CSV table of C-alpha atoms in Angstrom, one decimal:
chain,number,residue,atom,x,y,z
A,295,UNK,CA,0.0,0.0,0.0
A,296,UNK,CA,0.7,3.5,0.0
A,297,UNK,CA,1.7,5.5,3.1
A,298,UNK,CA,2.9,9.6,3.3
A,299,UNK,CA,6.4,10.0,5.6
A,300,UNK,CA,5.9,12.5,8.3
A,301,UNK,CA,7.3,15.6,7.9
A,302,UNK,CA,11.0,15.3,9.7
A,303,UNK,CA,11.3,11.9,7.8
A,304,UNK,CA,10.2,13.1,4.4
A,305,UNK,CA,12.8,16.3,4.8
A,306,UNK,CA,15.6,13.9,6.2
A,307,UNK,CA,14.6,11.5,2.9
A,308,UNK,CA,15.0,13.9,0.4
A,309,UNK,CA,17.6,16.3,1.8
A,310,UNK,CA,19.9,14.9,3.9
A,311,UNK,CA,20.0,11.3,2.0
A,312,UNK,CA,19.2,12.4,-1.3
A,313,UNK,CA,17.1,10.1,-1.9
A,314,UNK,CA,14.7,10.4,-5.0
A,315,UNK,CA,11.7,8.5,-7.0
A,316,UNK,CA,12.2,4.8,-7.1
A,317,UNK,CA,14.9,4.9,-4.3
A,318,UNK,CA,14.3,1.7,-2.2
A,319,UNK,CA,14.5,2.6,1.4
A,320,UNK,CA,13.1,0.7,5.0
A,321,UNK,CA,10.6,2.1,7.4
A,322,UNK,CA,9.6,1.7,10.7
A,323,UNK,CA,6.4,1.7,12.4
A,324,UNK,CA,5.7,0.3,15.4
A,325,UNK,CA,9.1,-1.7,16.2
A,326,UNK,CA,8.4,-3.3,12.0
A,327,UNK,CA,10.2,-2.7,9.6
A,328,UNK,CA,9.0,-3.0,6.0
A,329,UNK,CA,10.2,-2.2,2.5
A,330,UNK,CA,9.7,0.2,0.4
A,331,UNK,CA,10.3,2.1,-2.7
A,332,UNK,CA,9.7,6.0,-3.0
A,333,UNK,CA,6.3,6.6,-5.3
A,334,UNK,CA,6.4,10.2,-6.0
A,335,UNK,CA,8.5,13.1,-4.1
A,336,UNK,CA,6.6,16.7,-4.3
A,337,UNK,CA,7.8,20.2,-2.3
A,338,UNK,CA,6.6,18.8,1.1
A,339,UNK,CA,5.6,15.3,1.0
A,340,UNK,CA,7.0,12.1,0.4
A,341,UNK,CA,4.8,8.8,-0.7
A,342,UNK,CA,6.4,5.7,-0.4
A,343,UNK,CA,4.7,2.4,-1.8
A,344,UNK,CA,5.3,-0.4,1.3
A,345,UNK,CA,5.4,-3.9,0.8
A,346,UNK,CA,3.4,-5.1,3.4
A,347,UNK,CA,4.3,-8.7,3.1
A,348,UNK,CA,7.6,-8.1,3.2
A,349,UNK,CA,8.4,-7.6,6.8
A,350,UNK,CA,11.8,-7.3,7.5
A,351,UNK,CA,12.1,-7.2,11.3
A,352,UNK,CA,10.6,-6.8,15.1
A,353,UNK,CA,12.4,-4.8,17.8
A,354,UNK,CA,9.5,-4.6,20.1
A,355,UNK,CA,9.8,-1.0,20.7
A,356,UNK,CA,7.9,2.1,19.4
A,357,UNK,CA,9.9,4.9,17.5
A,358,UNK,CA,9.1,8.6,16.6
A,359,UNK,CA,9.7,9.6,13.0
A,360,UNK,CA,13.3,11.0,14.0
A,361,UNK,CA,14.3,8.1,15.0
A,362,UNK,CA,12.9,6.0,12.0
A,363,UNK,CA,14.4,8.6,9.8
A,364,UNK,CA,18.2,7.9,11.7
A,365,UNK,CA,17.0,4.2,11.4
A,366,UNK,CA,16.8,4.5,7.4
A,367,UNK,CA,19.8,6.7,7.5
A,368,UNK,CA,22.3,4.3,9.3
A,369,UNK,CA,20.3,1.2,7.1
A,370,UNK,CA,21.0,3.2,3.9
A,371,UNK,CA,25.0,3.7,4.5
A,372,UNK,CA,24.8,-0.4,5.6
A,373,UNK,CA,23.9,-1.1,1.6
């Protein structure tokens, strides 16, 4: 399905990482971790398409959108 990044992690995306359209990136919500691949990228917002089947992981702890956005950051340099 299709989800919007907050704010802080849509800036962090496509500022800080450089990350553009079709980029494949992880996100967090709720201690899961799925895939993903940016949709579209417009002034503000950020839609990701999210492979719900493909869950990658379970930490068993909630997380902001700051620390997702680290989360994706540290994931990304990883390869």
């Amino acid at each position: 399905g299709r989800m919007e990044l907050p704010e802080v992690a849509a800036n962090h995306a496509t500022r800080v990482l450089r990350l553009g359209e079709s980029d494949a990136l992880r996100v967090f919500d709720e201690g899961l971790e799925f895939a993903a691949t940016i949709a579209t990228i417009d002034k503000r917002r950020v839609i990701l398409e999210v492979e719900p089947t493909q869950r990658i992981g379970y930490d068993g702890a909630k997380m902001g959108a700051a620390t997702a956005a680290w989360m994706a950051e540290q994931k990304a340099q990883q390869g």
